Amino acid sequence: MATISFRSLMLFSAVLRLFLIIYGEWQDIHMEVRYTDVDYFVFSDAASLVALGKSPYKRSTYRYSPLIAFLLIPNALIHRTWGKILFSVSDLLVGYFIRTILKLRGVPENLCTYSVMLWLLNPFTFTIGTRGNCEPIVCAMVLWIIICLMNGNLLHAAFWYGLVVHLRIYPIIYAFPIILTLDQSRFQSGKKPILTDWSSSKIQSTNGSGSIKVSDPCHIWVSLKSLFTRGRLLFGLISAAVFFFCTGFFFYLYAWEFLHEALLYHLTRTDPRHNFSIYFYHIYLHYEHEFALSEKLISFLPQVTVQLVLIWRFAQDLPFCFFLQTLAFVAFNKVITAQYFVWFFCLLPLVLPWTNMKLKWEGWACILFWIGAQSHWLMWGYLLEFNGKNVFMQLWMASLLFLAANTYVMVTFILRHTSSPVFKRLEHGHSNIPTKID
Amino acid sequence: MGIQQFKLQVSLRLGIALYFFASISCCKHASTINEVGSCTSNLDDSNPSSSALHGVNEFITEAYFEKHASLIDSDFQGFLSKEIPLEFCEVLQDKLEPVPKLSISHRHLIGEGSHRRLSSSIRLEIQPGSKFTLPAHFCDAIVVEILPSGVFADPFELQHLLQRGVFTGAAVFGDTNLELPSVRSNRSIVEIHMDIGPNVLSGNNNGLEINIEVPLHARYAPLGEHEFSRVEFSPPDLFTRCSFEGKSHKQSCIFLSTNKSLELKAGAVVWDVPCGIKEHTGIVSVVTFFSAIVSALLIVFTAFHYSDTTGCNNLKQM
C-alpha cells in the first residue's frame, strides 16, 4: 500500500471538513432535515445571549460551561459557522496530537499515519465537528494533557486538566491514573521523563501490567506517605485551583443557574427517554417514584468497581488506561448518547500500536460486533420514535447487547495488549521504600 | 520536534489569550450596541418560559399567563370569554359589522411516531351584506391550541418555521420543558398567527381556506397496562384580528370565530403514544442489574488474568 504523508492527510482532512461545513449550510437552508446538530443551535443561542450581556442559561437545554458560549460569540457577531470551524480545527488538532504522542514514543511513521487516519477519516468523527458538536475541543485538551505529561510539563498538564474537568466533568476519572503515573521513581518535576520506546516495549515487556503492588505489608504506612510527592501535590493543587476558579468565576456571573445546569445536572442526570444505556427502561419504569438508596448504589457499583480495577492495573500505561476507563465509563453510564463515543475514539489510535490483535479476524470481530449492536439498537429506536411502535422491551434488550459488545471490545483489548508504561524508571530513583512497581 | 512543540505551545497560549480578550471586549461592546439597535441574534427574545417568537405581534394567551401560574381549562375559557375585547371595533361601530368567521373544515394528525404535525384546514366566512367600504386593513387568523397532557411544541422549531415565513407569529405558553415525561410536566398552549391577506373584509374573500400545520412531539407517556396511551386533542379557539388604519392611529379588532359543536361532530383527533408496561418492571430491573454486574465481573476478571499471565510470560523469558 502506497504511504500517505501526514501533511497530505491533514490537508485532505481539512478540505473534507470545510466541504462538509459548506454542505451543511446548504442542507440546513434547502432541506427539511437539517445537517446541523440541534446542540449547535443551543450553543449559538446561548452565545447570542452572552453577546447581549445575558445569561446563556436563559436558553433552555444549555447545560455546558459558559466557556462554550463565550467561544461561540463570533457566531452572533461574525458568522454562524464560526463554531463549526472552531470544532473542526480542534478535530484536526486531535489528529496532530495523536501523531505527536506516537512520535514521542518512537512509533514508526507508517503506523503513526494509519493510527491518525483512524481518527481523521472516521465518518463518525468528521461529522461530529462539522455538525457543530463541541466534543473535539475536549478530546484535544485530553490529548494535550498527555503530551504535557510526556514532556515533563506538570504545571501545564495540571492547568489544562483543571480546565477540561470544568468544561466536561467526565475527565475527572483520569485523576487517579495521572496521580499514580507521577511516581517519583519515574516522574520528577523539572526533569523531562524518559519515555518507553515503542520498539523496546514490543520486544520485552518486563514492566508487566503497570500495576502497583506493595510487596511488604509492614511498609504500607511508608508507601502511603510516598503517595504525597511534590509532583502529585502540585498537580492536585493546581488543577483543583483552576477548576474552582472557573467554577467560582461563573458562579459569580450566573449564580445557581450555572451550578445547576452545568454541573449538578450532569451528576444527577437520569433520563427516562430511550438511549443506548441498559438503564433507560429501568429508569422509565421507575420514574413515577423515587429510587431507593440501595437501587442507586447497585447501579453505581459496577461502574466504580471497573474504574478502580482498571486504574489499579493499568495506570502506568496511561493512554491505555484512559482508553479503557473511558470506554467503561460510557458503557456503564446511566445515559449514553452517540457523542460520548468520541471520548474514547480519540484515545483508540494511541493504543493500537501496542495491540497484538490482528485485523483478521479479531479486529473485524470487534468492529462488526460493536457496529452491529449499535445498528441493531438504532433499528428498534427508529421503530419506537419514528414509527410509533411499542418496542420498549426489544429496545432495552438491544441495549443489553450493546453493553455486551462494549464488554467484548474491552476484554479483547486487554487480552491482546502489550503493556507499556509511558515512563521508564529513572536511573537514580528517589524512592527508598520496598515498593515493587511493575 | 521539541522546538516545534514549543512554538505550538506559545502560539496556542497567545491565541487563546487574545481570543478571550477579544471576546470579552466584543461582549461589552455588543451590550452597548443593543441599547440603540441589536446584534445579530438567533433569538428575538429568549425567554424560554413563555417562548414568544414573533415580529411585533401581541399574543392573546400571554395575558392569561401573566395572571395564572398554570393552565386550568375553566380559567382559560373564562379568560377568553371575558377578558379579550371581542367584536368591539371603533372603526366599524356605525357600520354593519362584517364579523368574519373562521371554522375548522378538516383536522388530523400527519406522520407517525413521536413527531407529528397537527394539520387544520380553516375556512374564512364573512357575513352577507358586509361588503362596504372600510379603511385599509390587514388580518391575521389566530389559532389557540390547548395541547393535551403528553404532547408539546418545541419553541425553537416554531422559530425555525417563523424564520422561513410559514407563520407570522408563533408562541408557546405554559410548560415548555422539552425533556420531561408526562408525569412530571404540565400542559401548554400554542398560539399561531397566519396572515390571511389584506382587506379581506372588503373584498371577495368569502370561502378562503388556510392550512396550518403545527409540529408536535409526544412526551413519554405514563406507564400503563396496555401498550399505548391515548391523547385527545380538543378543538382550537379561533380568532381573527384585523388592524385598521384609523384617522389618527391604528386600531386592532379581534373577532372570536369558533363553533365548537361543529368540531365535536367531526370527531376528536387522537394520538396513540407507546408507553411502558408496568408488568415489565420486575424483570427489567433484575436483568439490568444482573447484566451490569456480569459485565463488570468479566472486565475485572480479565484485568486480573492479564496481569497474572503477563507475569508468567516474563518468568518464561527469564
PDB file of N, CA, C and O in Angstrom, chain B residues 144-195:
ATOM      1  N   VAL B 144     -55.473  29.187  18.662  1.00  0.00           N
ATOM      2  CA  VAL B 144     -55.000  28.907  20.022  1.00  0.00           C
ATOM      3  C   VAL B 144     -55.263  27.436  20.307  1.00  0.00           C
ATOM      4  O   VAL B 144     -56.412  27.021  20.472  1.00  0.00           O
ATOM      5  N   GLU B 145     -54.195  26.661  20.302  1.00  0.00           N
ATOM      6  CA  GLU B 145     -54.305  25.222  20.564  1.00  0.00           C
ATOM      7  C   GLU B 145     -53.952  24.940  22.028  1.00  0.00           C
ATOM      8  O   GLU B 145     -52.825  25.204  22.445  1.00  0.00           O
ATOM      9  N   ILE B 146     -54.906  24.398  22.751  1.00  0.00           N
ATOM     10  CA  ILE B 146     -54.598  23.952  24.113  1.00  0.00           C
ATOM     11  C   ILE B 146     -54.142  22.510  23.987  1.00  0.00           C
ATOM     12  O   ILE B 146     -54.943  21.613  23.704  1.00  0.00           O
ATOM     13  N   LEU B 147     -52.850  22.296  24.166  1.00  0.00           N
ATOM     14  CA  LEU B 147     -52.316  20.954  23.955  1.00  0.00           C
ATOM     15  C   LEU B 147     -52.674  20.046  25.128  1.00  0.00           C
ATOM     16  O   LEU B 147     -52.605  20.465  26.283  1.00  0.00           O
ATOM     17  N   PRO B 148     -53.039  18.820  24.842  1.00  0.00           N
ATOM     18  CA  PRO B 148     -53.333  17.883  25.930  1.00  0.00           C
ATOM     19  C   PRO B 148     -52.040  17.475  26.633  1.00  0.00           C
ATOM     20  O   PRO B 148     -50.932  17.661  26.099  1.00  0.00           O
ATOM     21  N   SER B 149     -52.198  16.929  27.813  1.00  0.00           N
ATOM     22  CA  SER B 149     -51.042  16.431  28.556  1.00  0.00           C
ATOM     23  C   SER B 149     -50.392  15.317  27.751  1.00  0.00           C
ATOM     24  O   SER B 149     -51.079  14.445  27.231  1.00  0.00           O
ATOM     25  N   GLY B 150     -49.093  15.357  27.634  1.00  0.00           N
ATOM     26  CA  GLY B 150     -48.391  14.302  26.916  1.00  0.00           C
ATOM     27  C   GLY B 150     -47.899  14.727  25.550  1.00  0.00           C
ATOM     28  O   GLY B 150     -47.252  13.960  24.847  1.00  0.00           O
ATOM     29  N   VAL B 151     -48.208  15.974  25.185  1.00  0.00           N
ATOM     30  CA  VAL B 151     -47.782  16.481  23.880  1.00  0.00           C
ATOM     31  C   VAL B 151     -47.212  17.878  24.086  1.00  0.00           C
ATOM     32  O   VAL B 151     -47.724  18.637  24.909  1.00  0.00           O
ATOM     33  N   PHE B 152     -46.178  18.220  23.351  1.00  0.00           N
ATOM     34  CA  PHE B 152     -45.611  19.556  23.474  1.00  0.00           C
ATOM     35  C   PHE B 152     -45.143  20.063  22.115  1.00  0.00           C
ATOM     36  O   PHE B 152     -44.955  19.283  21.176  1.00  0.00           O
ATOM     37  N   ALA B 153     -45.002  21.384  22.055  1.00  0.00           N
ATOM     38  CA  ALA B 153     -44.448  22.023  20.863  1.00  0.00           C
ATOM     39  C   ALA B 153     -43.073  22.568  21.221  1.00  0.00           C
ATOM     40  O   ALA B 153     -42.861  23.054  22.328  1.00  0.00           O
ATOM     41  N   ASP B 154     -42.157  22.459  20.292  1.00  0.00           N
ATOM     42  CA  ASP B 154     -40.794  22.938  20.517  1.00  0.00           C
ATOM     43  C   ASP B 154     -40.710  24.400  20.075  1.00  0.00           C
ATOM     44  O   ASP B 154     -40.842  24.679  18.870  1.00  0.00           O
ATOM     45  N   PRO B 155     -40.476  25.311  20.996  1.00  0.00           N
ATOM     46  CA  PRO B 155     -40.436  26.732  20.612  1.00  0.00           C
ATOM     47  C   PRO B 155     -39.369  27.032  19.568  1.00  0.00           C
ATOM     48  O   PRO B 155     -39.553  27.889  18.700  1.00  0.00           O
ATOM     49  N   PHE B 156     -38.266  26.317  19.619  1.00  0.00           N
ATOM     50  CA  PHE B 156     -37.171  26.601  18.705  1.00  0.00           C
ATOM     51  C   PHE B 156     -37.479  26.084  17.299  1.00  0.00           C
ATOM     52  O   PHE B 156     -37.051  26.661  16.303  1.00  0.00           O
ATOM     53  N   GLU B 157     -38.255  25.026  17.248  1.00  0.00           N
ATOM     54  CA  GLU B 157     -38.699  24.528  15.953  1.00  0.00           C
ATOM     55  C   GLU B 157     -39.683  25.524  15.329  1.00  0.00           C
ATOM     56  O   GLU B 157     -39.644  25.799  14.124  1.00  0.00           O
ATOM     57  N   LEU B 158     -40.552  26.067  16.168  1.00  0.00           N
ATOM     58  CA  LEU B 158     -41.505  27.067  15.681  1.00  0.00           C
ATOM     59  C   LEU B 158     -40.760  28.312  15.200  1.00  0.00           C
ATOM     60  O   LEU B 158     -41.161  28.960  14.228  1.00  0.00           O
ATOM     61  N   GLN B 159     -39.674  28.628  15.897  1.00  0.00           N
ATOM     62  CA  GLN B 159     -38.874  29.776  15.474  1.00  0.00           C
ATOM     63  C   GLN B 159     -38.311  29.553  14.080  1.00  0.00           C
ATOM     64  O   GLN B 159     -38.275  30.464  13.254  1.00  0.00           O
ATOM     65  N   HIS B 160     -37.864  28.336  13.832  1.00  0.00           N
ATOM     66  CA  HIS B 160     -37.320  27.999  12.517  1.00  0.00           C
ATOM     67  C   HIS B 160     -38.390  28.198  11.448  1.00  0.00           C
ATOM     68  O   HIS B 160     -38.118  28.750  10.373  1.00  0.00           O
ATOM     69  N   LEU B 161     -39.625  27.782  11.747  1.00  0.00           N
ATOM     70  CA  LEU B 161     -40.726  27.956  10.792  1.00  0.00           C
ATOM     71  C   LEU B 161     -41.058  29.428  10.613  1.00  0.00           C
ATOM     72  O   LEU B 161     -41.380  29.882   9.517  1.00  0.00           O
ATOM     73  N   LEU B 162     -40.957  30.156  11.699  1.00  0.00           N
ATOM     74  CA  LEU B 162     -41.202  31.600  11.638  1.00  0.00           C
ATOM     75  C   LEU B 162     -40.192  32.265  10.709  1.00  0.00           C
ATOM     76  O   LEU B 162     -40.541  33.101   9.878  1.00  0.00           O
ATOM     77  N   GLN B 163     -38.939  31.846  10.849  1.00  0.00           N
ATOM     78  CA  GLN B 163     -37.878  32.433  10.018  1.00  0.00           C
ATOM     79  C   GLN B 163     -38.071  32.087   8.552  1.00  0.00           C
ATOM     80  O   GLN B 163     -37.688  32.839   7.668  1.00  0.00           O
ATOM     81  N   ARG B 164     -38.692  30.942   8.305  1.00  0.00           N
ATOM     82  CA  ARG B 164     -38.942  30.551   6.915  1.00  0.00           C
ATOM     83  C   ARG B 164     -40.237  31.151   6.387  1.00  0.00           C
ATOM     84  O   ARG B 164     -40.628  30.884   5.263  1.00  0.00           O
ATOM     85  N   GLY B 165     -40.927  31.899   7.226  1.00  0.00           N
ATOM     86  CA  GLY B 165     -42.126  32.609   6.764  1.00  0.00           C
ATOM     87  C   GLY B 165     -43.389  31.765   6.741  1.00  0.00           C
ATOM     88  O   GLY B 165     -44.380  32.147   6.123  1.00  0.00           O
ATOM     89  N   VAL B 166     -43.355  30.616   7.426  1.00  0.00           N
ATOM     90  CA  VAL B 166     -44.547  29.758   7.429  1.00  0.00           C
ATOM     91  C   VAL B 166     -45.657  30.406   8.262  1.00  0.00           C
ATOM     92  O   VAL B 166     -46.834  30.339   7.917  1.00  0.00           O
ATOM     93  N   PHE B 167     -45.264  31.024   9.373  1.00  0.00           N
ATOM     94  CA  PHE B 167     -46.233  31.744  10.222  1.00  0.00           C
ATOM     95  C   PHE B 167     -45.818  33.200  10.299  1.00  0.00           C
ATOM     96  O   PHE B 167     -44.668  33.546  10.057  1.00  0.00           O
ATOM     97  N   THR B 168     -46.758  34.041  10.716  1.00  0.00           N
ATOM     98  CA  THR B 168     -46.394  35.435  11.010  1.00  0.00           C
ATOM     99  C   THR B 168     -46.129  35.615  12.496  1.00  0.00           C
ATOM    100  O   THR B 168     -45.557  36.608  12.910  1.00  0.00           O
ATOM    101  N   GLY B 169     -46.571  34.653  13.280  1.00  0.00           N
ATOM    102  CA  GLY B 169     -46.291  34.706  14.712  1.00  0.00           C
ATOM    103  C   GLY B 169     -46.488  33.332  15.307  1.00  0.00           C
ATOM    104  O   GLY B 169     -47.311  32.540  14.822  1.00  0.00           O
ATOM    105  N   ALA B 170     -45.721  33.001  16.325  1.00  0.00           N
ATOM    106  CA  ALA B 170     -45.856  31.701  16.978  1.00  0.00           C
ATOM    107  C   ALA B 170     -45.367  31.825  18.404  1.00  0.00           C
ATOM    108  O   ALA B 170     -44.362  32.497  18.650  1.00  0.00           O
ATOM    109  N   ALA B 171     -46.062  31.220  19.332  1.00  0.00           N
ATOM    110  CA  ALA B 171     -45.642  31.274  20.732  1.00  0.00           C
ATOM    111  C   ALA B 171     -46.120  30.032  21.448  1.00  0.00           C
ATOM    112  O   ALA B 171     -47.162  29.466  21.107  1.00  0.00           O
ATOM    113  N   VAL B 172     -45.333  29.613  22.436  1.00  0.00           N
ATOM    114  CA  VAL B 172     -45.721  28.502  23.297  1.00  0.00           C
ATOM    115  C   VAL B 172     -45.779  29.026  24.720  1.00  0.00           C
ATOM    116  O   VAL B 172     -44.855  29.695  25.172  1.00  0.00           O
ATOM    117  N   PHE B 173     -46.859  28.742  25.405  1.00  0.00           N
ATOM    118  CA  PHE B 173     -47.017  29.195  26.787  1.00  0.00           C
ATOM    119  C   PHE B 173     -47.271  27.997  27.682  1.00  0.00           C
ATOM    120  O   PHE B 173     -47.842  26.998  27.262  1.00  0.00           O
ATOM    121  N   GLY B 174     -46.849  28.125  28.938  1.00  0.00           N
ATOM    122  CA  GLY B 174     -47.028  27.020  29.879  1.00  0.00           C
ATOM    123  C   GLY B 174     -45.725  26.257  30.014  1.00  0.00           C
ATOM    124  O   GLY B 174     -44.646  26.830  30.007  1.00  0.00           O
ATOM    125  N   ASP B 175     -45.811  24.955  30.095  1.00  0.00           N
ATOM    126  CA  ASP B 175     -44.631  24.124  30.305  1.00  0.00           C
ATOM    127  C   ASP B 175     -43.922  23.897  28.976  1.00  0.00           C
ATOM    128  O   ASP B 175     -44.430  23.189  28.108  1.00  0.00           O
ATOM    129  N   THR B 176     -42.760  24.509  28.830  1.00  0.00           N
ATOM    130  CA  THR B 176     -42.016  24.367  27.580  1.00  0.00           C
ATOM    131  C   THR B 176     -40.801  23.453  27.751  1.00  0.00           C
ATOM    132  O   THR B 176     -39.927  23.425  26.891  1.00  0.00           O
ATOM    133  N   ASN B 177     -40.753  22.725  28.865  1.00  0.00           N
ATOM    134  CA  ASN B 177     -39.649  21.792  29.050  1.00  0.00           C
ATOM    135  C   ASN B 177     -39.771  20.669  28.025  1.00  0.00           C
ATOM    136  O   ASN B 177     -40.806  20.017  27.918  1.00  0.00           O
ATOM    137  N   LEU B 178     -38.706  20.455  27.272  1.00  0.00           N
ATOM    138  CA  LEU B 178     -38.763  19.512  26.147  1.00  0.00           C
ATOM    139  C   LEU B 178     -38.443  18.079  26.557  1.00  0.00           C
ATOM    140  O   LEU B 178     -38.596  17.157  25.763  1.00  0.00           O
ATOM    141  N   GLU B 179     -37.978  17.897  27.789  1.00  0.00           N
ATOM    142  CA  GLU B 179     -37.372  16.608  28.120  1.00  0.00           C
ATOM    143  C   GLU B 179     -38.172  15.756  29.106  1.00  0.00           C
ATOM    144  O   GLU B 179     -38.029  14.544  29.124  1.00  0.00           O
ATOM    145  N   LEU B 180     -39.007  16.392  29.908  1.00  0.00           N
ATOM    146  CA  LEU B 180     -39.665  15.636  30.977  1.00  0.00           C
ATOM    147  C   LEU B 180     -40.786  14.754  30.435  1.00  0.00           C
ATOM    148  O   LEU B 180     -41.466  15.113  29.474  1.00  0.00           O
ATOM    149  N   PRO B 181     -41.014  13.597  31.085  1.00  0.00           N
ATOM    150  CA  PRO B 181     -42.147  12.760  30.689  1.00  0.00           C
ATOM    151  C   PRO B 181     -43.459  13.390  31.173  1.00  0.00           C
ATOM    152  O   PRO B 181     -43.444  14.348  31.940  1.00  0.00           O
ATOM    153  N   SER B 182     -44.577  12.826  30.759  1.00  0.00           N
ATOM    154  CA  SER B 182     -45.899  13.391  31.080  1.00  0.00           C
ATOM    155  C   SER B 182     -46.131  13.546  32.566  1.00  0.00           C
ATOM    156  O   SER B 182     -46.717  14.533  33.011  1.00  0.00           O
ATOM    157  N   VAL B 183     -45.694  12.550  33.335  1.00  0.00           N
ATOM    158  CA  VAL B 183     -45.990  12.575  34.777  1.00  0.00           C
ATOM    159  C   VAL B 183     -45.316  13.739  35.490  1.00  0.00           C
ATOM    160  O   VAL B 183     -45.708  14.121  36.572  1.00  0.00           O
ATOM    161  N   ARG B 184     -44.269  14.285  34.883  1.00  0.00           N
ATOM    162  CA  ARG B 184     -43.546  15.382  35.532  1.00  0.00           C
ATOM    163  C   ARG B 184     -43.723  16.719  34.808  1.00  0.00           C
ATOM    164  O   ARG B 184     -42.985  17.660  35.066  1.00  0.00           O
ATOM    165  N   SER B 185     -44.657  16.803  33.915  1.00  0.00           N
ATOM    166  CA  SER B 185     -44.793  18.053  33.158  1.00  0.00           C
ATOM    167  C   SER B 185     -46.234  18.544  33.190  1.00  0.00           C
ATOM    168  O   SER B 185     -47.156  17.799  33.499  1.00  0.00           O
ATOM    169  N   ASN B 186     -46.384  19.804  32.877  1.00  0.00           N
ATOM    170  CA  ASN B 186     -47.713  20.422  32.802  1.00  0.00           C
ATOM    171  C   ASN B 186     -48.082  20.684  31.343  1.00  0.00           C
ATOM    172  O   ASN B 186     -47.248  20.548  30.453  1.00  0.00           O
ATOM    173  N   ARG B 187     -49.305  21.113  31.152  1.00  0.00           N
ATOM    174  CA  ARG B 187     -49.776  21.350  29.784  1.00  0.00           C
ATOM    175  C   ARG B 187     -49.293  22.686  29.255  1.00  0.00           C
ATOM    176  O   ARG B 187     -48.812  23.537  30.005  1.00  0.00           O
ATOM    177  N   SER B 188     -49.474  22.854  27.959  1.00  0.00           N
ATOM    178  CA  SER B 188     -49.038  24.107  27.342  1.00  0.00           C
ATOM    179  C   SER B 188     -50.023  24.533  26.261  1.00  0.00           C
ATOM    180  O   SER B 188     -50.909  23.760  25.869  1.00  0.00           O
ATOM    181  N   ILE B 189     -49.866  25.772  25.828  1.00  0.00           N
ATOM    182  CA  ILE B 189     -50.737  26.324  24.775  1.00  0.00           C
ATOM    183  C   ILE B 189     -49.843  26.830  23.650  1.00  0.00           C
ATOM    184  O   ILE B 189     -48.821  27.478  23.895  1.00  0.00           O
ATOM    185  N   VAL B 190     -50.247  26.537  22.435  1.00  0.00           N
ATOM    186  CA  VAL B 190     -49.542  27.076  21.268  1.00  0.00           C
ATOM    187  C   VAL B 190     -50.455  28.091  20.597  1.00  0.00           C
ATOM    188  O   VAL B 190     -51.631  27.798  20.347  1.00  0.00           O
ATOM    189  N   GLU B 191     -49.944  29.242  20.341  1.00  0.00           N
ATOM    190  CA  GLU B 191     -50.715  30.271  19.614  1.00  0.00           C
ATOM    191  C   GLU B 191     -49.996  30.571  18.308  1.00  0.00           C
ATOM    192  O   GLU B 191     -48.817  30.920  18.293  1.00  0.00           O
ATOM    193  N   ILE B 192     -50.730  30.400  17.215  1.00  0.00           N
ATOM    194  CA  ILE B 192     -50.167  30.593  15.876  1.00  0.00           C
ATOM    195  C   ILE B 192     -50.916  31.729  15.187  1.00  0.00           C
ATOM    196  O   ILE B 192     -52.147  31.795  15.256  1.00  0.00           O
ATOM    197  N   HIS B 193     -50.157  32.577  14.536  1.00  0.00           N
ATOM    198  CA  HIS B 193     -50.765  33.656  13.741  1.00  0.00           C
ATOM    199  C   HIS B 193     -50.443  33.413  12.270  1.00  0.00           C
ATOM    200  O   HIS B 193     -49.282  33.157  11.918  1.00  0.00           O
ATOM    201  N   MET B 194     -51.483  33.488  11.432  1.00  0.00           N
ATOM    202  CA  MET B 194     -51.287  33.308   9.983  1.00  0.00           C
ATOM    203  C   MET B 194     -51.898  34.497   9.260  1.00  0.00           C
ATOM    204  O   MET B 194     -53.042  34.879   9.539  1.00  0.00           O
ATOM    205  N   ASP B 195     -51.185  34.999   8.331  1.00  0.00           N
ATOM    206  CA  ASP B 195     -51.684  36.124   7.542  1.00  0.00           C
ATOM    207  C   ASP B 195     -52.788  35.637   6.589  1.00  0.00           C
ATOM    208  O   ASP B 195     -52.613  34.639   5.875  1.00  0.00           O
TER     209      ASP B 195
END
